Amino acid sequence: MTSATMTALLQHSGYEEEKLQRVAEKLPCREVQAGMLLSLMGQPHQHSYPSIFIYGHRASGKSHVMQVLLKELQLPHATVSCVECVSVALLFEQVLLSFFGCDAASLLPRSPSLSDFVRIYRQQCSLSPAKETRYIVMEKAELLRDTDANLLPALLRLQELVEDNVTVILLSEIVWDKFRPNTGCFEPLLLHFPDYSKGELHQILSQDKHPSYSAEFYSSYINILLGVFYSVCRDLRELRHLAALNFSKFCEPLAEGKVKETDTHKLWRNIEPHLKKAMQTVYLREVSSLQWEQMQQMEEKETGTVRGLSAHTHVELPYYSKFLLIAAYLASYNPARTDKRFFLKHHGKIRKTNFLKKNEKTSNHLLGPKPFPLDRLLAIFYSVVDSRVAPTASIFSQISSLVTLQLLTQVSHDDQLDAPKYKCAVSMDFICAISRTVNFDIVKYLYDFL
Amino acid sequence: MSKRKGKDAHMPVGECITQLQKVLRERFCCQKLPEQPEAVEAQQKHLLELLKRTAVHGESNSVLIVGPRGAGKTMLLKCVLRDLLEEKEVQKNLLQVHLNGLLQTDDRIALKEITRQLNLENVVGDKVFGSFAENLAFLLEALKKGDRSSSRPVLFVLDEFDLFAHHKNQTLLYNLFDVSQSAQAPIAVVGVTCRLDVLELLEKRVKSRFSHRQIHLLSSLTLPQYVERVQTQLSLPGDFPDEKFAEDWNASVKTLCEDKSVEEVFQRHFNSSKDYRSMHMLLLLCLSRVSVSKPTIKPADVLEASRICFTDAKANMLHGLSILELCLIIAMKHLNDVYEGEPFNLQMVHNEFKKFLHRKTSSMYNFEQPVIMKAFEHLQQLELIRPVDGSSAKVQREYQLMRLMLDHSQIMEALQKYPQCPTDVKQWAMSAFG
């Protein structure tokens, strides 16, 4: 897009041409939205709509567009992140501070109510009336729903309450329908920021090219990156992070002199498995970015040798704890009626057809673990452990320490001493690894896998 | 148009547009009061008469203004107050107290606000002293001491009246209505609310002291009246600086409202709601497209504004999902179809997705479980799926039961609009039994 068309979209009589030009340069692929916002905001001294609600996916430029517009055009504004405002007092303070200076903010009492805020705002506003529209930008506005029930409706009609030319802009990932209070409120103007298309992502990502390589080279790299990740992730920030992390690997064959810049196919062959690996590791934060960079340095070793976060979950447990956990897993995932068949030595004849009558709609490994009583756990435990174990205090304390380790969860209330119920909270992989260490074939005992 | 040079009354087009924007924005955004409110003459007369009796003759009254949101309750009240205050005697005499249920969330705060707005003696500077009980006793004392002939009448306006009914014991309402019933200082209590069942919220003792006078603002607007209202809302007033421009503008508005396609748009808006607020929103969106290079509103602008108003937000969000997330949603849809709305967990969704992948030869979507979990959590963050029970701490993430917050038609529509949707995914979504 040429700069001429960019400014054409971003034309507004209330602002200087030069400033608008600068705004347009900073907002690639968002000119339409910025232009629309500007035209809704109107000229600085005109009134603006009391509240605007902007929604769109993560990293679709909501905050960025607002910040660039307000900063470059030098409009009076307060930006508040609702994550930071754990109490409303912080929110009020920040708004007053950015509009009227710290004297006004210090007027707030210790635990201010909305009434105090509006009173002080009105008072200050009569001292210094607005020449231009004031903007309050609330980021992550979905958190406003969890605060005081009056806050959101009051913010939406703040213009009316304080009788000042003020506009509240709410930014969120969640649609407005989920915000509306019971008795209704002043409806804000809804504005959607659409997601970036693949082409737009490509255009934006290609902007931060490496100075020592050509633009086409970087662009082809982005192309390959998008080819791998686009079906999973459209988050611009995530993609940009991945692009920065893996670029050095992409350039490696070039530095070694094996290929030329134009030899796209060979470069692709080199990088593609690497990126696929990145999806399973660094994209999931299994390994940190730092570890990933270190892994790229030591190229002779295979990249998989560095163990990810999930690999560290294999904890060392005492011998009986392992069996207790195995017994808990079996109790959670097997129906109780099959226990006789699995764990009794002389269980008599059970007809196979009768036994394998799987009338449940799905297996237990789909539905999740079922709760079981302590007696059943101990019965299975004695059956799977070969040696004789006395039911000492240490066995019972091991059960409760498994609960503290969050490998088991107690289902019934804590105060129940007799017949407590538990659930097993470990995954299949985990329990298989545990049973391998004690030479126990768990799959043979699982009803779902018969 | 900019070439036109004429009499002194003519301003350059840019200036005219700025003025136009200023006038109309005041009307749409900050709800500037009109000269005369439309279609509420009877209510206006009633309320004015009532308040005048308090202000002039010292009669105590209470009244509730009830109507849906955006029906012009505040506008009616403000217009009446404006008319009321035109009289010299009233202006000198009447004290006003404005309270809002959103701001004064309990009686203590409300009481301080009343004391402050009445400028009573225990106010020093801007601070109010004393405990709640002291404040209340003081205020009641002050009101009791007065009588019909000598003390100044007080007008209490309680905006969002229904929220005051949620205060503890409804002490404030009880005392206000009690004063208005007994021979003390003359007060008028005007409640503004959008709840039609507001009287059911009041306690018996409070209810019995209320005069049961209600003013209902229920609009009985027809479509031609609606279009007429749009036209008056868009028209420029007679005192616009450039008369020629105002005339041209008003003429263009008139032709716009007669346009067939525009009429259809208005019909749709009329069918969805008749209030001022949504109309103002539509008109502001139209107005924002007026600029120096395009000094009139075209039918296309109205269509575009209406499109923005009526767009389905969830469909918009679905458009931005990645293909993996979309596949998960289709799998959830199939689970919903097969098990008739039973909740599901990640394992079931993954299983359903795997069934789809098994039937295909190429495995371009063969993702690992953690990648799928990440996509699933993203859907949860967007609140497109919601956990069945809030307490999630005790259950493993993959076994937490969820519900889909989308319906069948939304998914299918989003699928049609999805950019470069693979055909097999589309077919999978179409097939009744996944």
Short mmCIF file of N, CA, C and O in Angstrom, two decimals, chain A residues 114-210:
data_model
loop_
_atom_site.label_atom_id
_atom_site.label_comp_id
_atom_site.label_asym_id
_atom_site.label_seq_id
_atom_site.Cartn_x
_atom_site.Cartn_y
_atom_site.Cartn_z
N LEU A 114 -17.50 5.23 44.29
CA LEU A 114 -17.73 5.87 42.99
C LEU A 114 -18.23 7.29 43.17
O LEU A 114 -17.89 8.19 42.40
N SER A 115 -19.02 7.46 44.24
CA SER A 115 -19.57 8.78 44.51
C SER A 115 -18.47 9.80 44.76
O SER A 115 -18.52 10.92 44.24
N ASP A 116 -17.45 9.38 45.53
CA ASP A 116 -16.31 10.28 45.80
C ASP A 116 -15.61 10.65 44.51
O ASP A 116 -15.27 11.81 44.27
N PHE A 117 -15.40 9.62 43.68
CA PHE A 117 -14.68 9.83 42.43
C PHE A 117 -15.42 10.84 41.57
O PHE A 117 -14.84 11.81 41.06
N VAL A 118 -16.72 10.64 41.41
CA VAL A 118 -17.49 11.53 40.55
C VAL A 118 -17.52 12.94 41.13
O VAL A 118 -17.40 13.92 40.39
N ARG A 119 -17.62 13.03 42.45
CA ARG A 119 -17.63 14.36 43.08
C ARG A 119 -16.33 15.10 42.81
O ARG A 119 -16.34 16.26 42.38
N ILE A 120 -15.21 14.41 43.02
CA ILE A 120 -13.91 15.08 42.81
C ILE A 120 -13.70 15.41 41.34
O ILE A 120 -13.22 16.49 41.00
N TYR A 121 -14.14 14.48 40.49
CA TYR A 121 -14.00 14.73 39.05
C TYR A 121 -14.77 16.00 38.67
O TYR A 121 -14.25 16.87 37.97
N ARG A 122 -16.00 16.10 39.15
CA ARG A 122 -16.82 17.26 38.79
C ARG A 122 -16.21 18.54 39.31
O ARG A 122 -16.20 19.57 38.61
N GLN A 123 -15.70 18.45 40.52
CA GLN A 123 -15.11 19.62 41.15
C GLN A 123 -13.89 20.09 40.35
O GLN A 123 -13.76 21.27 40.02
N GLN A 124 -13.01 19.13 40.00
CA GLN A 124 -11.81 19.48 39.25
C GLN A 124 -12.18 19.96 37.86
O GLN A 124 -11.55 20.85 37.30
N CYS A 125 -13.21 19.34 37.32
CA CYS A 125 -13.61 19.63 35.96
C CYS A 125 -14.15 21.06 35.86
O CYS A 125 -13.96 21.73 34.87
N SER A 126 -14.80 21.53 36.93
CA SER A 126 -15.30 22.91 36.91
C SER A 126 -14.14 23.89 37.01
O SER A 126 -14.23 25.01 36.53
N LEU A 127 -13.03 23.44 37.63
CA LEU A 127 -11.84 24.30 37.70
C LEU A 127 -11.14 24.36 36.36
O LEU A 127 -10.70 25.41 35.91
N SER A 128 -11.00 23.20 35.72
CA SER A 128 -10.34 23.18 34.41
C SER A 128 -11.21 22.42 33.42
O SER A 128 -11.05 21.22 33.25
N PRO A 129 -12.18 23.12 32.83
CA PRO A 129 -13.10 22.44 31.92
C PRO A 129 -12.37 21.92 30.67
O PRO A 129 -11.35 22.46 30.26
N ALA A 130 -12.95 20.85 30.11
CA ALA A 130 -12.29 20.20 28.98
C ALA A 130 -12.41 21.05 27.73
O ALA A 130 -13.50 21.45 27.35
N LYS A 131 -11.27 21.34 27.15
CA LYS A 131 -11.31 22.00 25.85
C LYS A 131 -11.39 20.93 24.76
O LYS A 131 -11.94 21.13 23.70
N GLU A 132 -10.81 19.78 25.06
CA GLU A 132 -10.83 18.68 24.09
C GLU A 132 -11.46 17.47 24.78
O GLU A 132 -11.50 17.39 26.00
N THR A 133 -11.90 16.52 23.95
CA THR A 133 -12.48 15.31 24.52
C THR A 133 -11.41 14.57 25.31
O THR A 133 -10.29 14.39 24.86
N ARG A 134 -11.80 14.14 26.52
CA ARG A 134 -10.88 13.34 27.32
C ARG A 134 -11.22 11.87 27.09
O ARG A 134 -12.39 11.51 27.00
N TYR A 135 -10.19 11.06 27.03
CA TYR A 135 -10.42 9.63 26.78
C TYR A 135 -9.90 8.80 27.93
O TYR A 135 -8.80 9.01 28.42
N ILE A 136 -10.71 7.83 28.36
CA ILE A 136 -10.25 6.85 29.33
C ILE A 136 -10.23 5.51 28.62
O ILE A 136 -11.26 5.04 28.13
N VAL A 137 -9.05 4.92 28.48
CA VAL A 137 -8.93 3.64 27.78
C VAL A 137 -8.78 2.55 28.83
O VAL A 137 -7.87 2.59 29.66
N MET A 138 -9.67 1.58 28.81
CA MET A 138 -9.61 0.47 29.75
C MET A 138 -9.19 -0.77 29.00
O MET A 138 -9.95 -1.29 28.18
N GLU A 139 -7.98 -1.26 29.29
CA GLU A 139 -7.54 -2.49 28.64
C GLU A 139 -8.00 -3.70 29.44
O GLU A 139 -8.12 -3.62 30.66
N LYS A 140 -8.19 -4.80 28.76
CA LYS A 140 -8.69 -6.04 29.39
C LYS A 140 -9.97 -5.76 30.17
O LYS A 140 -10.10 -6.09 31.36
N ALA A 141 -10.93 -5.18 29.51
CA ALA A 141 -12.14 -4.72 30.20
C ALA A 141 -12.96 -5.87 30.74
O ALA A 141 -13.84 -5.65 31.57
N GLU A 142 -12.70 -7.10 30.31
CA GLU A 142 -13.51 -8.23 30.80
C GLU A 142 -13.38 -8.40 32.31
O GLU A 142 -14.26 -8.94 32.96
N LEU A 143 -12.27 -7.87 32.86
CA LEU A 143 -12.09 -8.00 34.31
C LEU A 143 -13.00 -7.05 35.09
O LEU A 143 -13.19 -7.22 36.28
N LEU A 144 -13.57 -6.06 34.40
CA LEU A 144 -14.49 -5.15 35.08
C LEU A 144 -15.74 -5.88 35.56
O LEU A 144 -16.40 -5.44 36.49
N ARG A 145 -16.07 -7.00 34.91
CA ARG A 145 -17.27 -7.73 35.30
C ARG A 145 -17.12 -8.33 36.69
O ARG A 145 -18.11 -8.56 37.38
N ASP A 146 -15.87 -8.61 37.09
CA ASP A 146 -15.66 -9.27 38.37
C ASP A 146 -15.62 -8.28 39.53
O ASP A 146 -15.67 -8.67 40.68
N THR A 147 -15.51 -6.99 39.22
CA THR A 147 -15.46 -6.01 40.30
C THR A 147 -16.89 -5.67 40.74
O THR A 147 -17.85 -6.33 40.35
N ASP A 148 -16.99 -4.60 41.48
CA ASP A 148 -18.26 -4.07 41.93
C ASP A 148 -19.26 -3.99 40.78
O ASP A 148 -18.94 -3.52 39.69
N ALA A 149 -20.49 -4.45 41.02
CA ALA A 149 -21.47 -4.55 39.93
C ALA A 149 -21.84 -3.19 39.36
O ALA A 149 -22.28 -3.09 38.21
N ASN A 150 -21.65 -2.12 40.13
CA ASN A 150 -22.05 -0.80 39.65
C ASN A 150 -21.00 -0.14 38.77
O ASN A 150 -21.28 0.83 38.10
N LEU A 151 -19.78 -0.67 38.81
CA LEU A 151 -18.68 0.05 38.17
C LEU A 151 -18.86 0.14 36.66
O LEU A 151 -18.74 1.21 36.07
N LEU A 152 -19.15 -1.00 36.04
CA LEU A 152 -19.26 -1.00 34.58
C LEU A 152 -20.40 -0.10 34.08
O LEU A 152 -20.16 0.75 33.21
N PRO A 153 -21.63 -0.22 34.63
CA PRO A 153 -22.69 0.69 34.18
C PRO A 153 -22.36 2.15 34.41
O PRO A 153 -22.69 3.00 33.59
N ALA A 154 -21.67 2.42 35.53
CA ALA A 154 -21.33 3.81 35.82
C ALA A 154 -20.30 4.34 34.83
O ALA A 154 -20.39 5.47 34.37
N LEU A 155 -19.33 3.50 34.48
CA LEU A 155 -18.32 3.94 33.52
C LEU A 155 -18.95 4.20 32.16
O LEU A 155 -18.55 5.12 31.44
N LEU A 156 -19.93 3.36 31.81
CA LEU A 156 -20.53 3.51 30.49
C LEU A 156 -21.29 4.83 30.35
O LEU A 156 -21.46 5.34 29.26
N ARG A 157 -21.80 5.35 31.47
CA ARG A 157 -22.50 6.64 31.37
C ARG A 157 -21.76 7.72 32.14
O ARG A 157 -22.38 8.63 32.69
N LEU A 158 -20.43 7.60 32.17
CA LEU A 158 -19.63 8.55 32.91
C LEU A 158 -19.82 9.97 32.38
O LEU A 158 -19.86 10.93 33.15
N GLN A 159 -19.96 10.08 31.07
CA GLN A 159 -20.12 11.40 30.47
C GLN A 159 -21.31 12.14 31.07
O GLN A 159 -21.23 13.31 31.39
N GLU A 160 -22.39 11.39 31.26
CA GLU A 160 -23.59 11.99 31.81
C GLU A 160 -23.41 12.30 33.30
O GLU A 160 -23.89 13.32 33.79
N LEU A 161 -22.70 11.42 34.00
CA LEU A 161 -22.57 11.58 35.45
C LEU A 161 -21.68 12.75 35.82
O LEU A 161 -21.95 13.46 36.78
N VAL A 162 -20.58 12.91 35.08
CA VAL A 162 -19.67 13.99 35.44
C VAL A 162 -19.89 15.25 34.62
O VAL A 162 -19.29 16.28 34.87
N GLU A 163 -20.76 15.16 33.64
CA GLU A 163 -21.09 16.31 32.78
C GLU A 163 -19.83 16.93 32.20
O GLU A 163 -19.59 18.11 32.31
N ASP A 164 -19.02 16.07 31.61
CA ASP A 164 -17.78 16.53 31.00
C ASP A 164 -17.68 15.83 29.65
O ASP A 164 -18.32 14.80 29.45
N ASN A 165 -16.89 16.39 28.76
CA ASN A 165 -16.72 15.77 27.45
C ASN A 165 -15.71 14.63 27.58
O ASN A 165 -14.55 14.77 27.28
N VAL A 166 -16.17 13.49 28.06
CA VAL A 166 -15.26 12.37 28.30
C VAL A 166 -15.80 11.13 27.61
O VAL A 166 -17.01 10.93 27.52
N THR A 167 -14.90 10.32 27.07
CA THR A 167 -15.29 9.09 26.40
C THR A 167 -14.54 7.93 27.03
O THR A 167 -13.34 8.01 27.22
N VAL A 168 -15.26 6.87 27.35
CA VAL A 168 -14.63 5.68 27.91
C VAL A 168 -14.50 4.65 26.80
O VAL A 168 -15.48 4.35 26.11
N ILE A 169 -13.30 4.17 26.60
CA ILE A 169 -13.06 3.17 25.55
C ILE A 169 -12.69 1.86 26.22
O ILE A 169 -11.73 1.80 26.99
N LEU A 170 -13.47 0.83 25.97
CA LEU A 170 -13.20 -0.47 26.57
C LEU A 170 -12.59 -1.39 25.52
O LEU A 170 -13.09 -1.47 24.40
N LEU A 171 -11.51 -2.07 25.88
CA LEU A 171 -10.87 -3.00 24.95
C LEU A 171 -10.99 -4.39 25.53
O LEU A 171 -10.70 -4.61 26.71
N SER A 172 -11.40 -5.34 24.72
CA SER A 172 -11.55 -6.69 25.24
C SER A 172 -11.47 -7.73 24.13
O SER A 172 -11.67 -7.44 22.97
N GLU A 173 -11.18 -8.97 24.56
CA GLU A 173 -11.21 -10.08 23.62
C GLU A 173 -12.58 -10.72 23.55
O GLU A 173 -12.86 -11.55 22.70
N ILE A 174 -13.40 -10.40 24.53
CA ILE A 174 -14.68 -11.10 24.68
C ILE A 174 -15.80 -10.22 24.16
O ILE A 174 -15.74 -8.99 24.27
N VAL A 175 -16.80 -10.85 23.58
CA VAL A 175 -17.86 -10.08 22.93
C VAL A 175 -18.74 -9.38 23.96
O VAL A 175 -18.82 -9.79 25.11
N TRP A 176 -19.41 -8.34 23.51
CA TRP A 176 -20.17 -7.47 24.42
C TRP A 176 -21.32 -8.22 25.08
O TRP A 176 -21.70 -7.90 26.22
N ASP A 177 -21.89 -9.20 24.40
CA ASP A 177 -23.04 -9.93 24.96
C ASP A 177 -22.75 -10.50 26.34
O ASP A 177 -23.67 -10.67 27.14
N LYS A 178 -21.50 -10.80 26.60
CA LYS A 178 -21.15 -11.41 27.89
C LYS A 178 -20.95 -10.36 28.97
O LYS A 178 -20.62 -10.69 30.10
N PHE A 179 -21.08 -9.09 28.63
CA PHE A 179 -20.83 -8.02 29.59
C PHE A 179 -22.12 -7.47 30.18
O PHE A 179 -22.12 -6.94 31.26
N ARG A 180 -23.20 -7.56 29.41
CA ARG A 180 -24.41 -6.80 29.73
C ARG A 180 -24.95 -7.15 31.11
O ARG A 180 -25.18 -8.30 31.41
N PRO A 181 -25.13 -6.15 31.99
CA PRO A 181 -25.67 -6.44 33.32
C PRO A 181 -27.16 -6.78 33.24
O PRO A 181 -27.80 -6.58 32.21
N ASN A 182 -27.69 -7.25 34.39
CA ASN A 182 -29.07 -7.72 34.42
C ASN A 182 -30.09 -6.68 34.00
O ASN A 182 -30.96 -6.94 33.18
N THR A 183 -29.97 -5.50 34.61
CA THR A 183 -31.00 -4.51 34.35
C THR A 183 -30.62 -3.58 33.20
O THR A 183 -31.20 -2.52 33.06
N GLY A 184 -29.67 -4.00 32.39
CA GLY A 184 -29.30 -3.20 31.24
C GLY A 184 -28.41 -2.04 31.61
O GLY A 184 -28.13 -1.80 32.78
N CYS A 185 -27.94 -1.34 30.63
CA CYS A 185 -27.06 -0.21 30.86
C CYS A 185 -27.04 0.63 29.60
O CYS A 185 -27.71 0.31 28.62
N PHE A 186 -26.29 1.71 29.65
CA PHE A 186 -26.10 2.52 28.44
C PHE A 186 -25.28 1.68 27.45
O PHE A 186 -24.17 1.29 27.74
N GLU A 187 -25.86 1.43 26.28
CA GLU A 187 -25.16 0.55 25.33
C GLU A 187 -24.00 1.30 24.69
O GLU A 187 -24.18 2.42 24.19
N PRO A 188 -22.81 0.72 24.71
CA PRO A 188 -21.69 1.39 24.03
C PRO A 188 -21.75 1.14 22.53
O PRO A 188 -22.49 0.30 22.05
N LEU A 189 -20.95 1.91 21.85
CA LEU A 189 -20.82 1.73 20.41
C LEU A 189 -19.87 0.54 20.19
O LEU A 189 -18.77 0.55 20.71
N LEU A 190 -20.31 -0.45 19.45
CA LEU A 190 -19.48 -1.65 19.29
C LEU A 190 -18.63 -1.54 18.04
O LEU A 190 -19.12 -1.16 16.99
N LEU A 191 -17.37 -1.86 18.20
CA LEU A 191 -16.46 -1.78 17.06
C LEU A 191 -15.62 -3.04 17.03
O LEU A 191 -15.12 -3.48 18.06
N HIS A 192 -15.50 -3.65 15.87
CA HIS A 192 -14.75 -4.89 15.77
C HIS A 192 -13.42 -4.65 15.08
O HIS A 192 -13.37 -3.99 14.05
N PHE A 193 -12.35 -5.16 15.67
CA PHE A 193 -11.06 -5.17 15.00
C PHE A 193 -10.89 -6.56 14.40
O PHE A 193 -10.70 -7.52 15.15
N PRO A 194 -10.97 -6.71 13.09
CA PRO A 194 -10.85 -8.05 12.51
C PRO A 194 -9.45 -8.60 12.64
O PRO A 194 -8.49 -7.85 12.88
N ASP A 195 -9.34 -9.90 12.53
CA ASP A 195 -8.02 -10.54 12.62
C ASP A 195 -7.20 -10.18 11.38
O ASP A 195 -7.75 -9.87 10.32
N TYR A 196 -5.89 -10.27 11.50
CA TYR A 196 -5.03 -10.07 10.34
C TYR A 196 -5.13 -11.28 9.42
O TYR A 196 -5.12 -12.42 9.88
N SER A 197 -5.22 -11.03 8.12
CA SER A 197 -5.20 -12.15 7.18
C SER A 197 -3.77 -12.64 7.04
O SER A 197 -2.84 -12.03 7.56
N LYS A 198 -3.61 -13.75 6.33
CA LYS A 198 -2.27 -14.32 6.19
C LYS A 198 -1.33 -13.32 5.51
O LYS A 198 -0.18 -13.13 5.92
N GLY A 199 -1.86 -12.66 4.49
CA GLY A 199 -1.06 -11.67 3.77
C GLY A 199 -0.64 -10.53 4.67
O GLY A 199 0.51 -10.07 4.62
N GLU A 200 -1.57 -10.09 5.49
CA GLU A 200 -1.25 -8.97 6.38
C GLU A 200 -0.22 -9.36 7.43
O GLU A 200 0.69 -8.59 7.73
N LEU A 201 -0.39 -10.58 7.95
CA LEU A 201 0.61 -11.07 8.91
C LEU A 201 1.99 -11.09 8.26
O LEU A 201 2.99 -10.68 8.85
N HIS A 202 2.01 -11.57 7.02
CA HIS A 202 3.27 -11.65 6.28
C HIS A 202 3.89 -10.27 6.12
O HIS A 202 5.07 -10.07 6.35
N GLN A 203 3.00 -9.33 5.79
CA GLN A 203 3.49 -7.96 5.57
C GLN A 203 4.06 -7.36 6.86
O GLN A 203 5.13 -6.74 6.85
N ILE A 204 3.37 -7.58 7.96
CA ILE A 204 3.83 -6.97 9.23
C ILE A 204 5.10 -7.66 9.71
O ILE A 204 6.05 -6.99 10.12
N LEU A 205 5.11 -9.00 9.63
CA LEU A 205 6.28 -9.72 10.12
C LEU A 205 7.51 -9.42 9.28
O LEU A 205 8.63 -9.41 9.79
N SER A 206 7.30 -9.18 7.99
CA SER A 206 8.46 -8.92 7.13
C SER A 206 9.11 -7.58 7.42
O SER A 206 10.20 -7.30 6.94
N GLN A 207 8.42 -6.74 8.18
CA GLN A 207 8.98 -5.42 8.43
C GLN A 207 10.24 -5.46 9.27
O GLN A 207 11.16 -4.69 9.04
N ASP A 208 10.27 -6.37 10.28
CA ASP A 208 11.48 -6.38 11.10
C ASP A 208 12.52 -7.33 10.51
O ASP A 208 12.82 -8.38 11.09
N LYS A 209 13.01 -6.99 9.36
CA LYS A 209 14.01 -7.83 8.70
C LYS A 209 15.40 -7.57 9.30
O LYS A 209 15.65 -6.54 9.92
N HIS A 210 16.28 -8.56 9.06
CA HIS A 210 17.64 -8.46 9.58
C HIS A 210 18.46 -7.57 8.66
O HIS A 210 18.38 -7.70 7.44
#
